[in-house]
GROMACS .gro file of C-alpha atoms in nm:
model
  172
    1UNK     CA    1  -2.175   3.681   0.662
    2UNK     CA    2  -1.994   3.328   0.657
    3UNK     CA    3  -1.666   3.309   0.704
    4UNK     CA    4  -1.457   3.154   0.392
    5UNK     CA    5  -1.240   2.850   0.449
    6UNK     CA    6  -0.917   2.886   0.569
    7UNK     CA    7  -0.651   2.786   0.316
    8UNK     CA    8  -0.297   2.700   0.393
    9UNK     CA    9  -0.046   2.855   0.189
   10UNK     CA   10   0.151   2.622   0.206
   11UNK     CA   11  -0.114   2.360   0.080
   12UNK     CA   12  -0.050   2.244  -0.289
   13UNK     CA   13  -0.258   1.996  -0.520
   14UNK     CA   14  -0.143   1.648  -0.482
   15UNK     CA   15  -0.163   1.652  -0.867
   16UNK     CA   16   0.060   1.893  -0.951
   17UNK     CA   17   0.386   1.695  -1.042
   18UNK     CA   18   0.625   1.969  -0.954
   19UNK     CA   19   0.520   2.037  -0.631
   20UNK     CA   20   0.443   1.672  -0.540
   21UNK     CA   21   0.840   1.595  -0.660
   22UNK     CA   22   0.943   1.920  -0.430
   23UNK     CA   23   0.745   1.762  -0.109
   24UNK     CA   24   0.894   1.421  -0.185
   25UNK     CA   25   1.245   1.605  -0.242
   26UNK     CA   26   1.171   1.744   0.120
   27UNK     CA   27   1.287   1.392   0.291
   28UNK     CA   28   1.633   1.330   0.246
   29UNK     CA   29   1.763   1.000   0.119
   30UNK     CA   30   2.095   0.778   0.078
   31UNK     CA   31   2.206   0.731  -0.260
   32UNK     CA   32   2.246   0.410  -0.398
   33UNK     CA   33   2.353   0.199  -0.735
   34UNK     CA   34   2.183  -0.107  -0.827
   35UNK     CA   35   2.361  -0.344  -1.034
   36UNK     CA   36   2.295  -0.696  -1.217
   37UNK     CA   37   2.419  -0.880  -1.514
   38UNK     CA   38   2.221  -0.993  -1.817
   39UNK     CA   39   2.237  -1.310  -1.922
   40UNK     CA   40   2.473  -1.248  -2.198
   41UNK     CA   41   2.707  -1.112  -1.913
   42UNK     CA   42   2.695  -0.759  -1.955
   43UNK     CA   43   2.616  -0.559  -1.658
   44UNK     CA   44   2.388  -0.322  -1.605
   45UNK     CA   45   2.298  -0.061  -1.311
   46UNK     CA   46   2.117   0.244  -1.240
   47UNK     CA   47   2.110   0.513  -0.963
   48UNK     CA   48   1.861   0.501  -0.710
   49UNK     CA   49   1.736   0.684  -0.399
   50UNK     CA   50   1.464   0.508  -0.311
   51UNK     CA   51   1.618   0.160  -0.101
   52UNK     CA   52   1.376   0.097   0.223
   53UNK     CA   53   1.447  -0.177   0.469
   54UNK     CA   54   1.135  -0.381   0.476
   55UNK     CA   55   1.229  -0.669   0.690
   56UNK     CA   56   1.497  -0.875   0.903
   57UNK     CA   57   1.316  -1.136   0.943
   58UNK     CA   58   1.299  -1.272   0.630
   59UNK     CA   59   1.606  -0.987   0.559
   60UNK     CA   60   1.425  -0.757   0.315
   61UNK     CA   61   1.457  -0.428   0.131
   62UNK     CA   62   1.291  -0.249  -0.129
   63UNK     CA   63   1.419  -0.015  -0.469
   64UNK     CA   64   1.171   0.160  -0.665
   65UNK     CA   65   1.346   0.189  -1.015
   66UNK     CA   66   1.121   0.409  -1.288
   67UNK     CA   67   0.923   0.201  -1.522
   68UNK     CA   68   1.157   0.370  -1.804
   69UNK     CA   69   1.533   0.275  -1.629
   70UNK     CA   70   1.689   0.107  -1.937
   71UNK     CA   71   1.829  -0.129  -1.640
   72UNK     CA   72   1.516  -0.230  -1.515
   73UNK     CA   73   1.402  -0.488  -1.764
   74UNK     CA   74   1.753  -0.712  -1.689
   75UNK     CA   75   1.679  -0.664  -1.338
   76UNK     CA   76   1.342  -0.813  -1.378
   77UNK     CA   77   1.512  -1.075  -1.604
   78UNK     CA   78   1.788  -1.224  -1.403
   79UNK     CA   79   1.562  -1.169  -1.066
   80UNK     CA   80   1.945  -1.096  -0.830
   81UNK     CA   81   2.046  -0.747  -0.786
   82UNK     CA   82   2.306  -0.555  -0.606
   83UNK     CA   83   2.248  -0.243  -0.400
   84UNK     CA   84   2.531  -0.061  -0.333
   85UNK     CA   85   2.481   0.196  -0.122
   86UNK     CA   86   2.751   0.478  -0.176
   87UNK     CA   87   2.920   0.703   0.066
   88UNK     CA   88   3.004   1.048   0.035
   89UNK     CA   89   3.294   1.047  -0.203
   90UNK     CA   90   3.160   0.812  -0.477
   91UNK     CA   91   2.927   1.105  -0.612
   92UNK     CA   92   3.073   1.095  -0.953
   93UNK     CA   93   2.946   0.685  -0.939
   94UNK     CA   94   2.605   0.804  -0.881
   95UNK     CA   95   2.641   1.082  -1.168
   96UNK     CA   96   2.752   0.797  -1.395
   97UNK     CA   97   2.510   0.541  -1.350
   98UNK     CA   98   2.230   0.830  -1.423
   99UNK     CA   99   2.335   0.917  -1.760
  100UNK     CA  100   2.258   0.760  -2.048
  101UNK     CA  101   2.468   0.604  -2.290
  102UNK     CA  102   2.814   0.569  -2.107
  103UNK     CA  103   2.998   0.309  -1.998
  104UNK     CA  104   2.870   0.351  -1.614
  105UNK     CA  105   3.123   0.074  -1.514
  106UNK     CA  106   3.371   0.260  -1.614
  107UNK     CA  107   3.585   0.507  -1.322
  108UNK     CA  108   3.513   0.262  -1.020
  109UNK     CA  109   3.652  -0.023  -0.898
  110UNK     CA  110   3.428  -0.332  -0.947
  111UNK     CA  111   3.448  -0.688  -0.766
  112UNK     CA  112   3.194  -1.009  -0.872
  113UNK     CA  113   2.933  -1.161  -0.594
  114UNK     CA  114   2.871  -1.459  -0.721
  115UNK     CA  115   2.794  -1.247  -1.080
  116UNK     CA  116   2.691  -0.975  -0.966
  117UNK     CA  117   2.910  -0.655  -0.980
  118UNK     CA  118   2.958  -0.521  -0.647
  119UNK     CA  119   3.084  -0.169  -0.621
  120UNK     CA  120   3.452  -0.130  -0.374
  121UNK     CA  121   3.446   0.095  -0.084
  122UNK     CA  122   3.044   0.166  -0.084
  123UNK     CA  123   2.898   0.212   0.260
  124UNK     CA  124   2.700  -0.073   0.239
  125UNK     CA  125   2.657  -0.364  -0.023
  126UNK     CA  126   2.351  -0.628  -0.059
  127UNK     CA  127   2.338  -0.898  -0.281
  128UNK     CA  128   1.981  -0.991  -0.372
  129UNK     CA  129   1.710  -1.210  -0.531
  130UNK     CA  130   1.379  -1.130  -0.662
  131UNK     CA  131   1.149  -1.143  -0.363
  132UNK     CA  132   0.810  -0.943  -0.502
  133UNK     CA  133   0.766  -0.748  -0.792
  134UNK     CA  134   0.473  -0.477  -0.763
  135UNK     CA  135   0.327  -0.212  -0.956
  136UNK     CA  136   0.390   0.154  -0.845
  137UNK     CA  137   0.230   0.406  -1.101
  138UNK     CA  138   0.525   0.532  -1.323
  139UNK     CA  139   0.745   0.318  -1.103
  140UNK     CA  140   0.781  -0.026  -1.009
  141UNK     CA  141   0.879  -0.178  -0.653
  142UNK     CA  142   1.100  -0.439  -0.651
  143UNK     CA  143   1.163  -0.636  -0.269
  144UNK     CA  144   1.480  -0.834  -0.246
  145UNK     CA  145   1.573  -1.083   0.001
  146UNK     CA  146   1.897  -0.986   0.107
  147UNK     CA  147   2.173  -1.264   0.024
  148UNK     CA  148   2.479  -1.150   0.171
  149UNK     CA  149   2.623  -0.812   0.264
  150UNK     CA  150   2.912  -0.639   0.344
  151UNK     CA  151   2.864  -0.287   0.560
  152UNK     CA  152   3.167  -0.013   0.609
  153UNK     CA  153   3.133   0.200   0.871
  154UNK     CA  154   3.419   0.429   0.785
  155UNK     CA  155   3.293   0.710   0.551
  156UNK     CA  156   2.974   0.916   0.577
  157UNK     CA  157   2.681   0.850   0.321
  158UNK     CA  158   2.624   1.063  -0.004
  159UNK     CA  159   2.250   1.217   0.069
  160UNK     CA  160   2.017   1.336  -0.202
  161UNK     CA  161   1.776   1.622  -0.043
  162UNK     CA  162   1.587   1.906  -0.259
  163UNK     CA  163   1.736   1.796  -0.587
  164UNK     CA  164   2.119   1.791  -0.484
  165UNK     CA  165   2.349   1.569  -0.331
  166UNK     CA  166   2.435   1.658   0.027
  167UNK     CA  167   2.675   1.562   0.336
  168UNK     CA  168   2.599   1.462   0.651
  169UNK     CA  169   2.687   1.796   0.915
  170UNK     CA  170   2.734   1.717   1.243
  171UNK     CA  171   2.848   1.981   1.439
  172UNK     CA  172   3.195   1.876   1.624
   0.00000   0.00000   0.00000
């Protein structure tokens, strides 16, 4: 008699988009918004969980924006961006820059890099230009060479883990 294979139960086919989100949902993340202006002026931003620190030497970091973000085509455009990566408090900013069809500006104080629209009181902020510009499947992968940036060490980040924002816990 030959014994069958074993199988994991906790094994899942790669292919299968809802458990493949669920794994990738497993790691948790920072939140952040990335922002730019068109060239008519108007900005523009979108909510993103996906910033990576690629390099300090050339200072690098990476945003992988879906190929549908209505944002993404003036980010491609105007080639600077803004990350701004929020802290624990700002999760109504994140909420807003993920709908559709609202003034995501609006409910937040703004400032202006230079043109870009840099969010007050975010953890962290990078001003960017348009380092590399890949494919990624049903994403793209943009690399920005970080500009200038401003970090704030005060407030604990907002996290994004299985689906829902979270807080930091450490245990006092």
């Amino acid at each position: 008699m030959t014994a069958l294979p074993h199988r994991d139960p906790d094994e899942h086919d790669p292919n299968d988009a809802r458990r493949l989100r669920d794994a990738f949902g497993a790691f948790a993340t920072g939140v952040t918004v990335v922002t730019t202006r068109g060239p008519d002026g108007n900005r523009v931003g979108l909510t993103a969980n996906s910033l990576t620190s690629v390099s300090l030497d050339p200072p690098l970091l990476l945003f992988c924006p879906a190929r549908t973000a209505s944002a993404l085509p003036t980010v491609e455009a105007s080639q600077r961006f803004a990350i701004n990566v929020l802290a624990a408090n700002q999760q109504a900013v994140a909420d807003r820059f993920a709908r559709r069809d609202v003034d995501r500006f609006a409910e937040a104080t703004w400032e202006d890099w230079d043109g870009l629209p840099i969010l007050t009181g975010a953890l962290a902020n990078f001003a960017c230009t348009m380092f590399a510009d890949h494919d990624g499947g049903d994403h793209r992968v943009i690399i920005g060479r970080v500009e200038r940036l401003r970090m704030n060490a005060e407030h604990d980040p907002l996290l994004y883990f299985r689906g829902a924002y979270r807080r930091v816990h450490v245990p006092t």
